[in-house]
Amino acid sequence: MGCRFCATGTMGLQAHLSAGEIAEQLLHAREFCPPDAPLRNVVFMGMGEPLDNYEHVLGALQVMSSQNAFALTLRNITVSTVGVPGMIQKLGHDCPEVNLAVSLHAPTQELRKRIVPSAGAFPIGDLMQEIDEYAERTNRKVMLEYILIDGVNAHVSVAHDLGQLCTGRRVSVNLIPYNRTEIGEAQGYRTPTEATCRLFQSTVLEYLDHEGKKVYTTLRRSSAKGRSVDGACGQLVLKKLPEAGAQESKAGVPDIEDLGGAPPAKPRQRGRVLRSRRPGEGLAGAPTVEALLPPGLQRHKWTFALAVGVGAVALLVKLLLGGAGG
């Protein structure tokens, strides 16, 4: 989306993830969760625009909430977006149980365009109308994400503008002090002081939401540990992009799209899932899914299969609708 403060955006668009690749991240993350603290919450946030990859995001949400896969509650899943015209309304229709977060970062159109250039295609008045319609349909608050940048959008007068924008609406505000990045430094951006952040928060709290209560406003700080490894909000970026054709991680964990494929010497069998004739071997010597999965992940083979299937169906539907439209 080209946000002026965000290092992640400097990578440009590399590719859209399939529903299976999104689900794969959950599968690996779940392996690190202790038994007494299972994975419960998921956020589509940080890299890319989910609503620009709508079919696969929707497919991944179906996998995550399926009782045959992750069995997560959709109310514990949040989709974050800068705002794509018409798509917030569509998400509210197709998946009303999911939470919505909108990267706002400014209460006026001109200021927002300075910070988020892509906002020029979606006037803030139209964006707020879609947010209102989503909140009305789902009966859920929409979280407004707001990066505080000293001297840009963190002044008390801007806080009043934000409070007025939130007045009477079913929204909450999450304030995030700017974390230093090279692209932000080039813009002259600075992290506001603690006093500036507190004053901004208290000013927004003077305004009332749809229930006549103070607009719920939080102040979130990235940890010192996260900032020290450039892993805090806005700092996540690959220093060196992987070479083309690289398909396996350093840990040797295969990608989901490679599961069930044949050895490189027999590319014609790639992508086939074959019935095993001997433990760990399929027809013509092709490895089965169980053989390719690491031991700790073998019990999740059907989760992989479901994720890949949903992704394939989403792609097929997209192709068919595209053909019909032509």
Tab-separated table of C-alpha atoms in Angstrom:
chain	number	residue	atom	x	y	z
A	1	MET	CA	0.000	0.000	0.000
A	2	GLY	CA	3.065	2.234	0.058
A	3	CYS	CA	2.560	3.653	3.573
A	4	ARG	CA	5.243	6.306	4.143
A	5	PHE	CA	6.227	5.005	7.573
A	6	CYS	CA	6.299	1.268	6.780
A	7	ALA	CA	9.454	-0.619	5.783
A	8	THR	CA	7.408	-3.648	4.738
A	9	GLY	CA	5.897	-1.766	1.823
A	10	THR	CA	9.330	-1.128	0.309
A	11	MET	CA	9.468	-4.799	-0.732
A	12	GLY	CA	6.771	-4.239	-3.325
A	13	LEU	CA	4.248	-6.872	-4.335
A	14	GLN	CA	5.946	-10.265	-4.716
A	15	ALA	CA	2.885	-12.528	-4.888
A	16	HIS	CA	-0.488	-13.281	-3.320
A	17	LEU	CA	-0.630	-16.216	-0.906
A	18	SER	CA	-3.024	-19.048	-1.635
A	19	ALA	CA	-5.535	-20.184	0.981
A	20	GLY	CA	-3.310	-23.210	1.582
A	21	GLU	CA	-0.197	-21.100	2.140
A	22	ILE	CA	-2.055	-18.924	4.644
A	23	ALA	CA	-3.298	-22.000	6.517
A	24	GLU	CA	0.226	-23.423	6.436
A	25	GLN	CA	1.438	-20.532	8.579
A	26	LEU	CA	-1.098	-21.455	11.227
A	27	LEU	CA	-0.066	-25.075	11.065
A	28	HIS	CA	3.563	-24.244	11.759
A	29	ALA	CA	2.661	-21.664	14.434
A	30	ARG	CA	0.520	-24.228	16.258
A	31	GLU	CA	3.546	-26.489	16.650
A	32	PHE	CA	5.131	-23.884	18.950
A	33	CYS	CA	2.066	-23.521	21.201
A	34	PRO	CA	2.223	-25.415	24.502
A	35	PRO	CA	-0.699	-27.750	25.298
A	36	ASP	CA	-2.021	-25.421	27.994
A	37	ALA	CA	-1.981	-22.388	25.664
A	38	PRO	CA	-3.304	-23.460	22.247
A	39	LEU	CA	-3.514	-21.097	19.293
A	40	ARG	CA	-6.794	-19.171	19.552
A	41	ASN	CA	-6.347	-15.768	17.883
A	42	VAL	CA	-5.340	-14.883	14.333
A	43	VAL	CA	-4.785	-11.499	12.675
A	44	PHE	CA	-4.438	-10.897	8.928
A	45	MET	CA	-2.049	-7.990	9.302
A	46	GLY	CA	1.477	-6.792	8.668
A	47	MET	CA	2.354	-7.627	5.080
A	48	GLY	CA	0.111	-7.126	2.061
A	49	GLU	CA	-3.540	-6.136	1.663
A	50	PRO	CA	-5.936	-8.991	2.538
A	51	LEU	CA	-8.873	-7.520	0.609
A	52	ASP	CA	-6.785	-7.460	-2.585
A	53	ASN	CA	-6.498	-11.253	-2.197
A	54	TYR	CA	-10.103	-11.714	-1.189
A	55	GLU	CA	-10.942	-15.194	-2.538
A	56	HIS	CA	-7.954	-16.829	-0.871
A	57	VAL	CA	-8.418	-14.929	2.385
A	58	LEU	CA	-12.043	-16.069	2.462
A	59	GLY	CA	-10.922	-19.634	1.717
A	60	ALA	CA	-8.372	-19.471	4.536
A	61	LEU	CA	-11.052	-18.205	6.939
A	62	GLN	CA	-13.179	-21.221	6.027
A	63	VAL	CA	-10.273	-23.567	6.741
A	64	MET	CA	-9.468	-21.873	10.042
A	65	SER	CA	-13.053	-22.141	11.267
A	66	SER	CA	-13.685	-25.669	9.947
A	67	GLN	CA	-14.211	-28.293	12.639
A	68	ASN	CA	-12.201	-30.665	10.436
A	69	ALA	CA	-9.188	-28.339	10.436
A	70	PHE	CA	-8.283	-25.661	13.016
A	71	ALA	CA	-11.758	-25.211	14.560
A	72	LEU	CA	-11.075	-21.569	15.453
A	73	THR	CA	-13.880	-19.181	16.341
A	74	LEU	CA	-14.253	-16.494	13.675
A	75	ARG	CA	-14.829	-13.934	16.410
A	76	ASN	CA	-11.199	-14.531	17.411
A	77	ILE	CA	-9.948	-13.705	13.906
A	78	THR	CA	-9.260	-10.153	12.694
A	79	VAL	CA	-8.800	-8.978	9.118
A	80	SER	CA	-6.856	-5.717	8.814
A	81	THR	CA	-7.141	-3.496	5.742
A	82	VAL	CA	-6.172	-0.058	4.480
A	83	GLY	CA	-9.520	-0.074	2.714
A	84	VAL	CA	-10.446	-1.321	-0.748
A	85	PRO	CA	-13.625	0.181	-2.250
A	86	GLY	CA	-16.562	-2.192	-1.927
A	87	MET	CA	-14.607	-4.969	-0.222
A	88	ILE	CA	-15.328	-4.110	3.422
A	89	GLN	CA	-19.018	-4.312	2.610
A	90	LYS	CA	-18.443	-7.638	0.829
A	91	LEU	CA	-16.538	-9.062	3.802
A	92	GLY	CA	-19.394	-8.063	6.100
A	93	HIS	CA	-21.821	-9.936	3.858
A	94	ASP	CA	-19.689	-13.070	3.339
A	95	CYS	CA	-18.139	-13.413	6.780
A	96	PRO	CA	-19.932	-11.217	9.348
A	97	GLU	CA	-18.472	-13.046	12.360
A	98	VAL	CA	-14.890	-11.945	11.691
A	99	ASN	CA	-13.407	-8.799	13.285
A	100	LEU	CA	-12.341	-5.851	11.146
A	101	ALA	CA	-9.421	-3.471	11.682
A	102	VAL	CA	-8.821	-0.492	9.394
A	103	SER	CA	-5.445	1.230	9.040
A	104	LEU	CA	-6.676	4.824	9.229
A	105	HIS	CA	-3.637	6.843	10.440
A	106	ALA	CA	-5.315	10.220	9.848
A	107	PRO	CA	-8.785	11.763	10.330
A	108	THR	CA	-8.820	13.810	7.105
A	109	GLN	CA	-8.406	12.845	3.466
A	110	GLU	CA	-5.495	15.176	2.689
A	111	LEU	CA	-3.453	14.093	5.704
A	112	ARG	CA	-4.227	10.434	5.093
A	113	LYS	CA	-3.043	10.688	1.479
A	114	ARG	CA	0.289	12.056	2.728
A	115	ILE	CA	0.797	9.066	5.013
A	116	VAL	CA	-0.988	6.371	2.971
A	117	PRO	CA	-0.719	7.249	-0.752
A	118	SER	CA	-3.153	4.501	-1.796
A	119	ALA	CA	-5.871	6.302	0.192
A	120	GLY	CA	-6.283	8.621	-2.793
A	121	ALA	CA	-8.434	5.950	-4.445
A	122	PHE	CA	-10.796	5.698	-1.447
A	123	PRO	CA	-12.020	9.022	0.013
A	124	ILE	CA	-12.268	8.905	3.779
A	125	GLY	CA	-15.974	9.736	3.697
A	126	ASP	CA	-16.667	6.662	1.572
A	127	LEU	CA	-14.386	4.563	3.771
A	128	MET	CA	-16.226	5.579	6.942
A	129	GLN	CA	-19.571	4.838	5.280
A	130	GLU	CA	-18.438	1.269	4.541
A	131	ILE	CA	-17.169	0.968	8.113
A	132	ASP	CA	-20.566	2.110	9.411
A	133	GLU	CA	-22.366	-0.411	7.184
A	134	TYR	CA	-20.037	-3.202	8.312
A	135	ALA	CA	-20.567	-2.350	11.983
A	136	GLU	CA	-24.343	-2.186	11.498
A	137	ARG	CA	-24.484	-5.527	9.683
A	138	THR	CA	-22.178	-7.387	12.066
A	139	ASN	CA	-23.102	-5.581	15.297
A	140	ARG	CA	-19.375	-5.399	16.064
A	141	LYS	CA	-16.983	-2.530	16.677
A	142	VAL	CA	-14.412	-1.775	13.992
A	143	MET	CA	-10.891	-1.069	15.238
A	144	LEU	CA	-9.181	1.984	13.739
A	145	GLU	CA	-5.399	1.565	13.640
A	146	TYR	CA	-3.511	4.838	14.027
A	147	ILE	CA	0.277	5.310	13.844
A	148	LEU	CA	1.317	8.366	15.875
A	149	ILE	CA	4.033	10.355	14.043
A	150	ASP	CA	5.460	13.379	15.811
A	151	GLY	CA	4.798	16.621	13.979
A	152	VAL	CA	2.591	14.922	11.381
A	153	ASN	CA	-0.569	13.406	12.872
A	154	ALA	CA	0.067	13.449	16.634
A	155	HIS	CA	-0.915	17.047	17.447
A	156	VAL	CA	-3.793	17.657	19.835
A	157	SER	CA	-5.781	19.432	17.098
A	158	VAL	CA	-5.577	16.265	14.970
A	159	ALA	CA	-6.748	14.278	17.996
A	160	HIS	CA	-9.868	16.450	18.112
A	161	ASP	CA	-10.445	15.768	14.406
A	162	LEU	CA	-10.132	12.042	15.051
A	163	GLY	CA	-12.492	12.228	18.019
A	164	GLN	CA	-15.091	14.036	15.916
A	165	LEU	CA	-14.721	11.412	13.175
A	166	CYS	CA	-15.409	8.662	15.741
A	167	THR	CA	-18.328	10.412	17.405
A	168	GLY	CA	-21.495	8.317	17.298
A	169	ARG	CA	-19.762	5.453	15.535
A	170	ARG	CA	-19.300	1.812	16.509
A	171	VAL	CA	-15.497	2.020	16.523
A	172	SER	CA	-12.479	1.763	18.798
A	173	VAL	CA	-9.043	3.334	18.309
A	174	ASN	CA	-5.660	1.660	18.654
A	175	LEU	CA	-2.809	4.189	18.865
A	176	ILE	CA	0.680	2.943	17.931
A	177	PRO	CA	3.722	5.218	18.370
A	178	TYR	CA	5.837	5.269	15.210
A	179	ASN	CA	8.787	2.848	15.178
A	180	ARG	CA	11.868	4.089	13.360
A	181	THR	CA	12.409	2.828	9.801
A	182	GLU	CA	14.687	3.919	6.971
A	183	ILE	CA	11.759	4.979	4.808
A	184	GLY	CA	10.253	6.925	7.708
A	185	GLU	CA	13.549	8.622	8.468
A	186	ALA	CA	13.715	9.719	4.826
A	187	GLN	CA	10.355	11.459	5.368
A	188	GLY	CA	11.627	13.136	8.524
A	189	TYR	CA	9.305	11.088	10.745
A	190	ARG	CA	9.985	10.916	14.483
A	191	THR	CA	8.558	8.949	17.401
A	192	PRO	CA	6.385	11.155	19.644
A	193	THR	CA	7.149	11.526	23.328
A	194	GLU	CA	5.208	9.671	25.978
A	195	ALA	CA	3.511	12.931	27.003
A	196	THR	CA	2.411	13.591	23.404
A	197	CYS	CA	0.956	10.088	23.105
A	198	ARG	CA	-0.917	10.383	26.405
A	199	LEU	CA	-2.344	13.788	25.506
A	200	PHE	CA	-3.535	12.488	22.137
A	201	GLN	CA	-5.197	9.501	23.802
A	202	SER	CA	-6.917	11.582	26.483
A	203	THR	CA	-8.199	14.022	23.839
A	204	VAL	CA	-9.836	11.263	21.776
A	205	LEU	CA	-11.393	9.921	24.991
A	206	GLU	CA	-13.341	13.170	25.324
A	207	TYR	CA	-15.625	12.040	22.477
A	208	LEU	CA	-18.535	9.617	22.661
A	209	ASP	CA	-19.293	6.524	20.566
A	210	HIS	CA	-22.625	5.065	19.348
A	211	GLU	CA	-23.606	4.111	22.905
A	212	GLY	CA	-22.784	7.500	24.401
A	213	LYS	CA	-19.633	6.081	26.028
A	214	LYS	CA	-16.088	7.371	25.659
A	215	VAL	CA	-14.520	6.163	22.426
A	216	TYR	CA	-12.491	3.144	23.523
A	217	THR	CA	-8.873	4.160	22.852
A	218	THR	CA	-5.776	2.089	23.575
A	219	LEU	CA	-2.095	2.991	23.373
A	220	ARG	CA	0.048	0.096	22.185
A	221	ARG	CA	3.822	0.065	22.325
A	222	SER	CA	6.061	-2.372	20.533
A	223	SER	CA	8.457	-4.204	22.832
A	224	ALA	CA	12.105	-3.231	23.083
A	225	LYS	CA	12.938	-6.775	22.005
A	226	GLY	CA	10.842	-6.396	18.857
A	227	ARG	CA	12.457	-3.070	17.966
A	228	SER	CA	15.941	-4.463	18.566
A	229	VAL	CA	15.482	-6.994	15.756
A	230	ASP	CA	13.500	-4.656	13.479
A	231	GLY	CA	10.417	-6.752	14.140
A	232	ALA	CA	8.149	-4.058	15.592
A	233	CYS	CA	5.126	-2.582	13.824
A	234	GLY	CA	6.178	-1.159	10.457
A	235	GLN	CA	9.729	-2.527	10.670
A	236	LEU	CA	9.246	-6.045	9.296
A	237	VAL	CA	11.078	-6.374	5.980
A	238	LEU	CA	13.388	-8.884	4.324
A	239	LYS	CA	16.893	-7.480	3.945
A	240	LYS	CA	17.444	-9.861	1.029
A	241	LEU	CA	14.662	-11.434	-1.001
A	242	PRO	CA	14.920	-15.224	-1.530
A	243	GLU	CA	16.254	-16.432	-4.854
A	244	ALA	CA	13.741	-17.542	-7.464
A	245	GLY	CA	12.871	-21.215	-7.218
A	246	ALA	CA	13.716	-21.533	-3.522
A	247	GLN	CA	10.990	-23.774	-2.086
A	248	GLU	CA	12.331	-25.095	1.189
A	249	SER	CA	13.124	-23.357	4.445
A	250	LYS	CA	16.444	-23.657	6.223
A	251	ALA	CA	14.771	-25.987	8.673
A	252	GLY	CA	13.950	-28.349	5.828
A	253	VAL	CA	10.172	-27.960	6.185
A	254	PRO	CA	8.501	-28.424	2.775
A	255	ASP	CA	6.062	-25.863	1.423
A	256	ILE	CA	2.421	-26.906	1.359
A	257	GLU	CA	2.259	-26.802	-2.436
A	258	ASP	CA	5.067	-29.387	-2.597
A	259	LEU	CA	3.299	-31.959	-0.447
A	260	GLY	CA	2.440	-35.074	-2.380
A	261	GLY	CA	4.791	-34.111	-5.209
A	262	ALA	CA	7.347	-36.413	-6.825
A	263	PRO	CA	11.159	-36.182	-6.567
A	264	PRO	CA	12.753	-33.519	-8.800
A	265	ALA	CA	13.980	-36.219	-11.188
A	266	LYS	CA	10.382	-37.042	-12.123
A	267	PRO	CA	8.655	-33.651	-12.533
A	268	ARG	CA	5.736	-35.148	-14.493
A	269	GLN	CA	4.429	-36.666	-11.229
A	270	ARG	CA	4.585	-33.365	-9.324
A	271	GLY	CA	1.414	-32.532	-7.429
A	272	ARG	CA	-0.042	-36.065	-7.385
A	273	VAL	CA	-1.120	-37.571	-4.064
A	274	LEU	CA	-0.836	-41.337	-4.516
A	275	ARG	CA	-2.057	-44.325	-2.560
A	276	SER	CA	0.854	-45.949	-0.768
A	277	ARG	CA	1.962	-49.458	-1.710
A	278	ARG	CA	4.608	-49.586	0.999
A	279	PRO	CA	4.953	-47.411	4.100
A	280	GLY	CA	6.311	-44.040	2.961
A	281	GLU	CA	6.176	-44.851	-0.768
A	282	GLY	CA	3.570	-44.278	-3.498
A	283	LEU	CA	3.238	-45.452	-7.077
A	284	ALA	CA	6.434	-45.312	-9.147
A	285	GLY	CA	8.335	-44.560	-5.948
A	286	ALA	CA	6.689	-41.165	-5.390
A	287	PRO	CA	6.634	-40.207	-1.675
A	288	THR	CA	3.280	-39.902	0.041
A	289	VAL	CA	2.135	-36.888	2.054
A	290	GLU	CA	3.092	-38.669	5.281
A	291	ALA	CA	6.609	-39.286	4.007
A	292	LEU	CA	7.141	-35.637	3.043
A	293	LEU	CA	5.768	-34.159	6.269
A	294	PRO	CA	8.096	-33.822	9.259
A	295	PRO	CA	7.185	-36.290	12.028
A	296	GLY	CA	5.667	-33.583	14.192
A	297	LEU	CA	3.285	-32.520	11.418
A	298	GLN	CA	2.201	-35.893	10.027
A	299	ARG	CA	-0.934	-35.988	12.156
A	300	HIS	CA	-2.111	-32.814	10.363
A	301	LYS	CA	-2.085	-34.279	6.841
A	302	TRP	CA	-5.832	-33.769	6.371
A	303	THR	CA	-5.557	-30.126	7.410
A	304	PHE	CA	-3.032	-29.660	4.611
A	305	ALA	CA	-5.289	-31.489	2.172
A	306	LEU	CA	-8.319	-29.363	3.120
A	307	ALA	CA	-6.343	-26.120	2.842
A	308	VAL	CA	-5.025	-27.025	-0.605
A	309	GLY	CA	-8.506	-28.070	-1.729
A	310	VAL	CA	-10.122	-24.794	-0.610
A	311	GLY	CA	-7.396	-22.816	-2.357
A	312	ALA	CA	-7.890	-24.771	-5.586
A	313	VAL	CA	-11.679	-24.283	-5.472
A	314	ALA	CA	-11.288	-20.537	-4.854
A	315	LEU	CA	-8.944	-20.240	-7.841
A	316	LEU	CA	-11.314	-22.284	-10.056
A	317	VAL	CA	-14.294	-20.107	-9.113
A	318	LYS	CA	-12.273	-16.973	-9.824
A	319	LEU	CA	-11.277	-18.285	-13.264
A	320	LEU	CA	-14.843	-19.298	-14.108
A	321	LEU	CA	-16.304	-15.957	-13.035
A	322	GLY	CA	-13.587	-14.135	-14.930
A	323	GLY	CA	-14.410	-16.123	-18.062
A	324	ALA	CA	-18.127	-15.445	-17.675
A	325	GLY	CA	-17.467	-11.739	-17.254
A	326	GLY	CA	-15.427	-11.631	-20.473
